[in-house]
mmCIF file of C-alpha atoms and ligand atoms in Angstrom:
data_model
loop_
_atom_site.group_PDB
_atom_site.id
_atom_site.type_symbol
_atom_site.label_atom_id
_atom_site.label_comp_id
_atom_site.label_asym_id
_atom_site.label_seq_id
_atom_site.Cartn_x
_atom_site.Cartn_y
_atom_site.Cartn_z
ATOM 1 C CA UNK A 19 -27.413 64.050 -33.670
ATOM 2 C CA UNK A 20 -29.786 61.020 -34.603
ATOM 3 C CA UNK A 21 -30.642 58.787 -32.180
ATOM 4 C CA UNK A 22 -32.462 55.548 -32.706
ATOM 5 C CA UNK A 23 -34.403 53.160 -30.004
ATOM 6 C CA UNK A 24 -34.824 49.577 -31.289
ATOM 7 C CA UNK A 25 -36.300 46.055 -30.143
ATOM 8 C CA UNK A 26 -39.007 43.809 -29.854
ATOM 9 C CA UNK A 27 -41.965 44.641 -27.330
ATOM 10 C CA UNK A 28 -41.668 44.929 -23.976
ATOM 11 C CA UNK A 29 -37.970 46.090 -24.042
ATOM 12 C CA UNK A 30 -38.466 49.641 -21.927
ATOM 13 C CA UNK A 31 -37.130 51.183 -25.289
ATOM 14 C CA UNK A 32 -39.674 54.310 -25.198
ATOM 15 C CA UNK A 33 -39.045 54.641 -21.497
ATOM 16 C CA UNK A 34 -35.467 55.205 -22.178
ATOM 17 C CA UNK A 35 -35.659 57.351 -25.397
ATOM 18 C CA UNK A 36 -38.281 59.777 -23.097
ATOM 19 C CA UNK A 37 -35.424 59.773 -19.943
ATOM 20 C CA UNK A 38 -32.277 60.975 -21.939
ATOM 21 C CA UNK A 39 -34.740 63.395 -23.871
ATOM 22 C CA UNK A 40 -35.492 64.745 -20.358
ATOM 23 C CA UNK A 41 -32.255 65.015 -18.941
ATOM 24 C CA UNK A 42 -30.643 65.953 -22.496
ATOM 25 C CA UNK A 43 -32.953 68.837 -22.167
ATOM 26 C CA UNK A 44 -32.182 69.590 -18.748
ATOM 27 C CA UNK A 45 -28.373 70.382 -19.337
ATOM 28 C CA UNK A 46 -29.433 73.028 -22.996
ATOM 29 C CA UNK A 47 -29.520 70.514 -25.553
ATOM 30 C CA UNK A 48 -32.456 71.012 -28.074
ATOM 31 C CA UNK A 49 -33.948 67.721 -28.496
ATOM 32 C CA UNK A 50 -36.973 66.219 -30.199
ATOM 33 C CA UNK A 51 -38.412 62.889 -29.156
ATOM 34 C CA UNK A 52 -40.799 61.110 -31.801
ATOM 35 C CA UNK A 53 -41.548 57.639 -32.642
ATOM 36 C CA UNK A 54 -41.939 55.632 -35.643
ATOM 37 C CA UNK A 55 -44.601 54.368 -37.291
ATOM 38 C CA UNK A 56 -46.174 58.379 -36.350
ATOM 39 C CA UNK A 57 -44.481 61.420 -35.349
ATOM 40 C CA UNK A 58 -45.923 63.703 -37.837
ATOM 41 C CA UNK A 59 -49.409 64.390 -38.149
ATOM 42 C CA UNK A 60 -49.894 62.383 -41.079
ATOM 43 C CA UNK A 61 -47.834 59.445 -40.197
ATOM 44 C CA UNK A 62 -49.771 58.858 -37.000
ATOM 45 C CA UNK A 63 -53.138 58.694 -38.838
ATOM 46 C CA UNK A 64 -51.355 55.892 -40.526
ATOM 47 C CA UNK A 65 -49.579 54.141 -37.516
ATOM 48 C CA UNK A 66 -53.433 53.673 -36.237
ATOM 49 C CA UNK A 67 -54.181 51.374 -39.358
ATOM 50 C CA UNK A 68 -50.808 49.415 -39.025
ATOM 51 C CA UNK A 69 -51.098 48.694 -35.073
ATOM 52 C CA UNK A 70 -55.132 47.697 -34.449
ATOM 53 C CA UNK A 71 -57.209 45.528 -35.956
ATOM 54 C CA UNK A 72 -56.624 42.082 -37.005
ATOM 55 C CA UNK A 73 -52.693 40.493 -37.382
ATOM 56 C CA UNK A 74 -53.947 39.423 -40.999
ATOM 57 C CA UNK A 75 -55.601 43.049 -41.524
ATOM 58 C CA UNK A 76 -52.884 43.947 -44.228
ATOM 59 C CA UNK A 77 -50.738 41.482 -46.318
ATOM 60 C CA UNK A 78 -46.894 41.850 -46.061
ATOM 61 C CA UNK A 79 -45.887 44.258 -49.031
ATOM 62 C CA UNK A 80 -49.214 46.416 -47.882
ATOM 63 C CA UNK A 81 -47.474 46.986 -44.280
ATOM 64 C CA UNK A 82 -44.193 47.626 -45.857
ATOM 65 C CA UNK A 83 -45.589 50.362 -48.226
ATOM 66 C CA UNK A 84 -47.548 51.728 -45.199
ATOM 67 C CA UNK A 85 -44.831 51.803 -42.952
ATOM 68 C CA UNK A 86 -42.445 53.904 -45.801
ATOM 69 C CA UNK A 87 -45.699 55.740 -46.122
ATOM 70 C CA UNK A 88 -45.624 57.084 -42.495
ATOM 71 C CA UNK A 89 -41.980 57.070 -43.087
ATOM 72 C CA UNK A 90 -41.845 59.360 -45.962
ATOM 73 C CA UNK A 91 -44.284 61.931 -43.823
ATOM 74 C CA UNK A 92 -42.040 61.753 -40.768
ATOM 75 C CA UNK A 93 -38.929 62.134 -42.402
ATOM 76 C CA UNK A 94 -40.112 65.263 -44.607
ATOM 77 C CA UNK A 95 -42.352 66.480 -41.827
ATOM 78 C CA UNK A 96 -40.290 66.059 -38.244
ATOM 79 C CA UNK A 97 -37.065 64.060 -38.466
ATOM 80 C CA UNK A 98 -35.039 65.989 -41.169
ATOM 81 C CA UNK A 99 -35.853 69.358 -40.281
ATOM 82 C CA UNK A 100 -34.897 68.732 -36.334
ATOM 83 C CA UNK A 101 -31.916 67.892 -37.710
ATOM 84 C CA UNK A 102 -31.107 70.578 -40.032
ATOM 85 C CA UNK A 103 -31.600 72.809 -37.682
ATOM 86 C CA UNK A 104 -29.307 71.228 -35.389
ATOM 87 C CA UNK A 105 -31.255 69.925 -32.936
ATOM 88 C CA UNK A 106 -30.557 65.855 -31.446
ATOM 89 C CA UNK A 107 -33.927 63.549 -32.528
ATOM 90 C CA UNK A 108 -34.074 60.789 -30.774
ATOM 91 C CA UNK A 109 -36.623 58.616 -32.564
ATOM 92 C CA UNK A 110 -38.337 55.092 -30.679
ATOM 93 C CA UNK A 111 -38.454 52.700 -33.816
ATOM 94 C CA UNK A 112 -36.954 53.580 -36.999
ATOM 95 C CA UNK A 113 -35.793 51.726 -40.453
ATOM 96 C CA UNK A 114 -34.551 48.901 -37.994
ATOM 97 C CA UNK A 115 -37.557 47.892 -37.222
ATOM 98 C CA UNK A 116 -38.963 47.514 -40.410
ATOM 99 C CA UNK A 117 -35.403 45.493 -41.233
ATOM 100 C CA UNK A 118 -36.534 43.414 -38.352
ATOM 101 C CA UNK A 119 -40.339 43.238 -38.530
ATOM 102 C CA UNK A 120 -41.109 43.306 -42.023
ATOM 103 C CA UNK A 121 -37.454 41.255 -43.177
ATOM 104 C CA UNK A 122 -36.851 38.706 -40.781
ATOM 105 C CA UNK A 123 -40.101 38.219 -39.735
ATOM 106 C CA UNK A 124 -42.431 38.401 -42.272
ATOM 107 C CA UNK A 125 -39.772 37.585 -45.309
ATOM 108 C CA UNK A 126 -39.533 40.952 -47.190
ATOM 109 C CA UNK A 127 -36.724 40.898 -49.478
ATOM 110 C CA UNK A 128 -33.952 42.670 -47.470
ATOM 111 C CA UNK A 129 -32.662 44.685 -50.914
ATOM 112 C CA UNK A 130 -35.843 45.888 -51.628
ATOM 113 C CA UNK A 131 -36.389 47.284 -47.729
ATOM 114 C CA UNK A 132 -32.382 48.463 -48.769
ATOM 115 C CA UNK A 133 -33.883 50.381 -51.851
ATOM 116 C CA UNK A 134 -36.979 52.068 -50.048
ATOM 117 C CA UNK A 135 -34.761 53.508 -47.783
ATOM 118 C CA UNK A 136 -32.370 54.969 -50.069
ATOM 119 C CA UNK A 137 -35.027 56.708 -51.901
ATOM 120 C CA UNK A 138 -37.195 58.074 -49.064
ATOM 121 C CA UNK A 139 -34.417 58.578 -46.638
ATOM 122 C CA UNK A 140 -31.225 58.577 -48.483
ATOM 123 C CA UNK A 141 -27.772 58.140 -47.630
ATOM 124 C CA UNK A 142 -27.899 59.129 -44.036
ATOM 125 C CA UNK A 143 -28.223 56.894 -41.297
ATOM 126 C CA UNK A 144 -28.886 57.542 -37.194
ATOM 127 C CA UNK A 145 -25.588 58.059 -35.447
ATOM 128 C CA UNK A 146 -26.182 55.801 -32.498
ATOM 129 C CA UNK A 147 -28.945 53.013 -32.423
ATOM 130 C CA UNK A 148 -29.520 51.239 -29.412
ATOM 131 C CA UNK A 149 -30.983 47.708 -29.722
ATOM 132 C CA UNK A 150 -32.869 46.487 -26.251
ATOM 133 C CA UNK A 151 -32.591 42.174 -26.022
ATOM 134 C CA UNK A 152 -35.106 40.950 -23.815
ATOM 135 C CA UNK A 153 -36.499 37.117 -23.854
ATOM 136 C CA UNK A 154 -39.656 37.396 -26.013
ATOM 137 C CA UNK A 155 -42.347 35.877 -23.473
ATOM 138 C CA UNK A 156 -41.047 38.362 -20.996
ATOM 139 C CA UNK A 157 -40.954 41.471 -23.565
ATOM 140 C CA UNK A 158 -44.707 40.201 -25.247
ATOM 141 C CA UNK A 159 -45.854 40.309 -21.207
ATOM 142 C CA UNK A 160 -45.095 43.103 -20.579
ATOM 143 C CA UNK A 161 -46.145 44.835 -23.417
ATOM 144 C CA UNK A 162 -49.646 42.831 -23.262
ATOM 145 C CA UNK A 163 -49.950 44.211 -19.727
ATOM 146 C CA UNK A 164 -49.183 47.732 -20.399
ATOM 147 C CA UNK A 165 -52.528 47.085 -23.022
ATOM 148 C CA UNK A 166 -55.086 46.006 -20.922
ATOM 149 C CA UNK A 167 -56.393 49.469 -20.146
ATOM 150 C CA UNK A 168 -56.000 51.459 -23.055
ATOM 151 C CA UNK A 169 -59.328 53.105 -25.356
ATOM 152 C CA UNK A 170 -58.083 51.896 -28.420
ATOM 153 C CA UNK A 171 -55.814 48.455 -28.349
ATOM 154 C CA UNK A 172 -52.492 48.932 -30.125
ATOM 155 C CA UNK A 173 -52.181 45.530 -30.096
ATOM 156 C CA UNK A 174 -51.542 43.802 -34.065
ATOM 157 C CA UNK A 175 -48.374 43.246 -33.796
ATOM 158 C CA UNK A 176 -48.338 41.994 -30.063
ATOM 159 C CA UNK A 177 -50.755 39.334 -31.789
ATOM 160 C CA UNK A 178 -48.581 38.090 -33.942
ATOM 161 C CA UNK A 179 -46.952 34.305 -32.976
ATOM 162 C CA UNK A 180 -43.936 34.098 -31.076
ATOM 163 C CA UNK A 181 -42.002 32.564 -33.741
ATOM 164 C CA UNK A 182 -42.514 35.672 -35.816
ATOM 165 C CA UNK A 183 -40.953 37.189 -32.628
ATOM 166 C CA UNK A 184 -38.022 35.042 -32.260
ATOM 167 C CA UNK A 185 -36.989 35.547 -35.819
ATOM 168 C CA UNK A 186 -37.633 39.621 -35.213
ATOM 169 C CA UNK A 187 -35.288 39.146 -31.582
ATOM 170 C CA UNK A 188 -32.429 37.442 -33.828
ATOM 171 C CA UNK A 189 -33.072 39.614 -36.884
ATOM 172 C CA UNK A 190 -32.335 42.647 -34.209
ATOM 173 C CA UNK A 191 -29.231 41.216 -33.219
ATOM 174 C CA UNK A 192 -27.607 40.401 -36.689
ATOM 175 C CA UNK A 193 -28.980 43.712 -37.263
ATOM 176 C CA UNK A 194 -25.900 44.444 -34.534
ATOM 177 C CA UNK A 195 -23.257 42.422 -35.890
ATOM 178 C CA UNK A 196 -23.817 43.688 -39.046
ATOM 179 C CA UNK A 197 -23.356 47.580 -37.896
ATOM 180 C CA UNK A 198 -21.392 47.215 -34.723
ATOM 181 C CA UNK A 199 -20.350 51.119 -35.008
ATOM 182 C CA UNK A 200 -23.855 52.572 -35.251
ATOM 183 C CA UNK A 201 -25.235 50.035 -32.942
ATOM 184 C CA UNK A 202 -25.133 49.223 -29.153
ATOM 185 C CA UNK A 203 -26.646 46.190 -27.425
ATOM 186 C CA UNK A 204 -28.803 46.632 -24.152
ATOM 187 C CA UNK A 205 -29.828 44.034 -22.034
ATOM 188 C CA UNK A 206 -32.915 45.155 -21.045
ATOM 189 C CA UNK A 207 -33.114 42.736 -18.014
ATOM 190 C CA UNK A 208 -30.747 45.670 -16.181
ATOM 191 C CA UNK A 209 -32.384 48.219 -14.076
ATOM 192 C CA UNK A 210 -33.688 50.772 -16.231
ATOM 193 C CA UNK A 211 -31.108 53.655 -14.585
ATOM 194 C CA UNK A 212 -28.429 51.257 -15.239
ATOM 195 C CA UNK A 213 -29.316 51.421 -18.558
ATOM 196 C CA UNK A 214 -30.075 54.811 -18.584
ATOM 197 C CA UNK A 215 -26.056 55.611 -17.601
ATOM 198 C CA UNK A 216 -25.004 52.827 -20.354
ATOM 199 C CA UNK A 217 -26.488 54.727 -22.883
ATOM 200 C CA UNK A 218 -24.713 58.379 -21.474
ATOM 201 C CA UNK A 219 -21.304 56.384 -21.308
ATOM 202 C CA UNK A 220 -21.643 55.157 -24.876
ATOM 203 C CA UNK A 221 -22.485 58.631 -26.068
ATOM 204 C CA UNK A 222 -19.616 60.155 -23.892
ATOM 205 C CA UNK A 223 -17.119 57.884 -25.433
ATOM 206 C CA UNK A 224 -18.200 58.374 -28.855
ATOM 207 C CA UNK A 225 -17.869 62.157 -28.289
ATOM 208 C CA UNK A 226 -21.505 63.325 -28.721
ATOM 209 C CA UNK A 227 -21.448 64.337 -25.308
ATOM 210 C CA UNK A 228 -18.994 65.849 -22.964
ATOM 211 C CA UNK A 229 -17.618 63.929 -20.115
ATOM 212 C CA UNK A 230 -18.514 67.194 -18.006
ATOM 213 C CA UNK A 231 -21.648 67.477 -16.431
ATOM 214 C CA UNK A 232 -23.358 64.286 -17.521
ATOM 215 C CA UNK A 233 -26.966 64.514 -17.185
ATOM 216 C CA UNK A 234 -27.970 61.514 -14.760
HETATM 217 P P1 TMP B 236 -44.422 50.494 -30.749
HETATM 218 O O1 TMP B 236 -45.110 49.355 -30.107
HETATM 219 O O2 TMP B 236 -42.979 50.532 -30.460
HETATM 220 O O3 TMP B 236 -45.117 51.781 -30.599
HETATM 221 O O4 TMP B 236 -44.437 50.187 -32.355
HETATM 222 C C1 TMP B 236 -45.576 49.835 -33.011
HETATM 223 C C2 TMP B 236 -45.440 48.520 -33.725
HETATM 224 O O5 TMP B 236 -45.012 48.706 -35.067
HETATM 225 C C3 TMP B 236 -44.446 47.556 -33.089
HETATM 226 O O6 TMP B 236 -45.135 46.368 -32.794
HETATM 227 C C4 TMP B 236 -43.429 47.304 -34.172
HETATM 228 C C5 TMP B 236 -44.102 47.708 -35.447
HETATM 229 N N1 TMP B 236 -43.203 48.241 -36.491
HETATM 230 C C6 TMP B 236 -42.950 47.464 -37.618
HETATM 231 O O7 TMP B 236 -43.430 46.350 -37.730
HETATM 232 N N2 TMP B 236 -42.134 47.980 -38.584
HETATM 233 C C7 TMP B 236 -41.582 49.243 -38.505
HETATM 234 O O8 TMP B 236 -40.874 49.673 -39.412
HETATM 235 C C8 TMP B 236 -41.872 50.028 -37.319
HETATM 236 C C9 TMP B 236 -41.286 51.405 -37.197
HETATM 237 C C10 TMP B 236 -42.679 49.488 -36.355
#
């Protein structure tokens, strides 16, 4: 099973990709939690150049080709064999996010993001992707709060102007409409266990996980 966290900053994605991958584990279910841009060795020496330095540090085709970079790595590296050998990766930030980021915010043809994918990745897409909505002054203060005390600042694309952050919020949520099977909606105003259990109920009634025993 392939299980994808998605949104703009601030939206307590990571927080609730690292809970179910607890309490998946908790009730026997062999799960791998990784992230994207990283999760492999070599993709994470990449995600540092993407997220520090300056916003204008790379021009917008140089971050795509990065990101697929790191992409590439994780796929070969992590993602597909957890998955071939049957175990549930739940991955924070994946192909969305570059649909988002790198499409409707910075203008990358949407076809050509279409055609990167298809060769690195192929035909295969996550099973469930959750997308986390959150007002982007509240999401971008959180998320520049959570900064303040770290060694080396992640910040580039916290930098970037809100209006590159509105059009990544709406991109996100056409990204919805346009794959309403694959994709669930979270308000990520609601409590964080509340939408902890939203995320167990969707995956009950899809049938990934039994209605038995669910792991609160
Ligand atoms: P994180 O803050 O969720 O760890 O992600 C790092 C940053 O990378 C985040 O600001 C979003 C950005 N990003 C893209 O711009 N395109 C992508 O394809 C991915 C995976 C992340």
């Amino acid at each position: 099973m392939f299980v994808t966290f998605e949104g703009g900053e601030g939206t307590g994605k990571s927080t609730q990709a690292l809970i179910l991958a607890d309490n998946l584990k908790k009730i026997g279910i062999d799960v791998v939690l990784t992230r994207e841009p990283g999760g492999s060795p070599g993709a994470e020496l990449i995600r540092n150049l993407l997220v520090t330095g300056s916003v204008d540090r790379w021009s917008t085709m140089s971050e795509v080709l990065l990101m697929y970079a790191a992409r590439a790595d994780h796929w070969q590296n992590t993602i597909k064999p957890a998955l071939d050998a049957g175990k549930w990766v739940l991955c924070d930030r994946f192909a969305d996010s570059t649909v988002a980021y790198q499409g409707y915010g910075r203008g990358v043809n949407k076809g050509f993001l279409q055609l990167l994918y298809l060769h690195i990745v192929g035909d295969i897409e996550p099973n469930f992707t959750f997308v986390f909505d959150l007002d982007v002054s509240v999401g971008l203060k959180r998320a520049n709060s959570r900064m303040s005390g770290d060694a080396i600042v992640e910040g580039r694309f916290e930098a970037m102007d809100i209006a590159f952050h509105e059009r990544l919020r709406a991109g996100f949520l056409e990204i919805v409409k346009k794959n309403p099977k694959r994709c669930t909606l979270i308000d990520a105003n609601l409590h964080p266990r509340e939408v902890h259990r939203l995320i167990l109920r969707v995956l009950q009634e899809k049938g990934a996980l039994s209605w038995g025993n669910p792991p609160v």
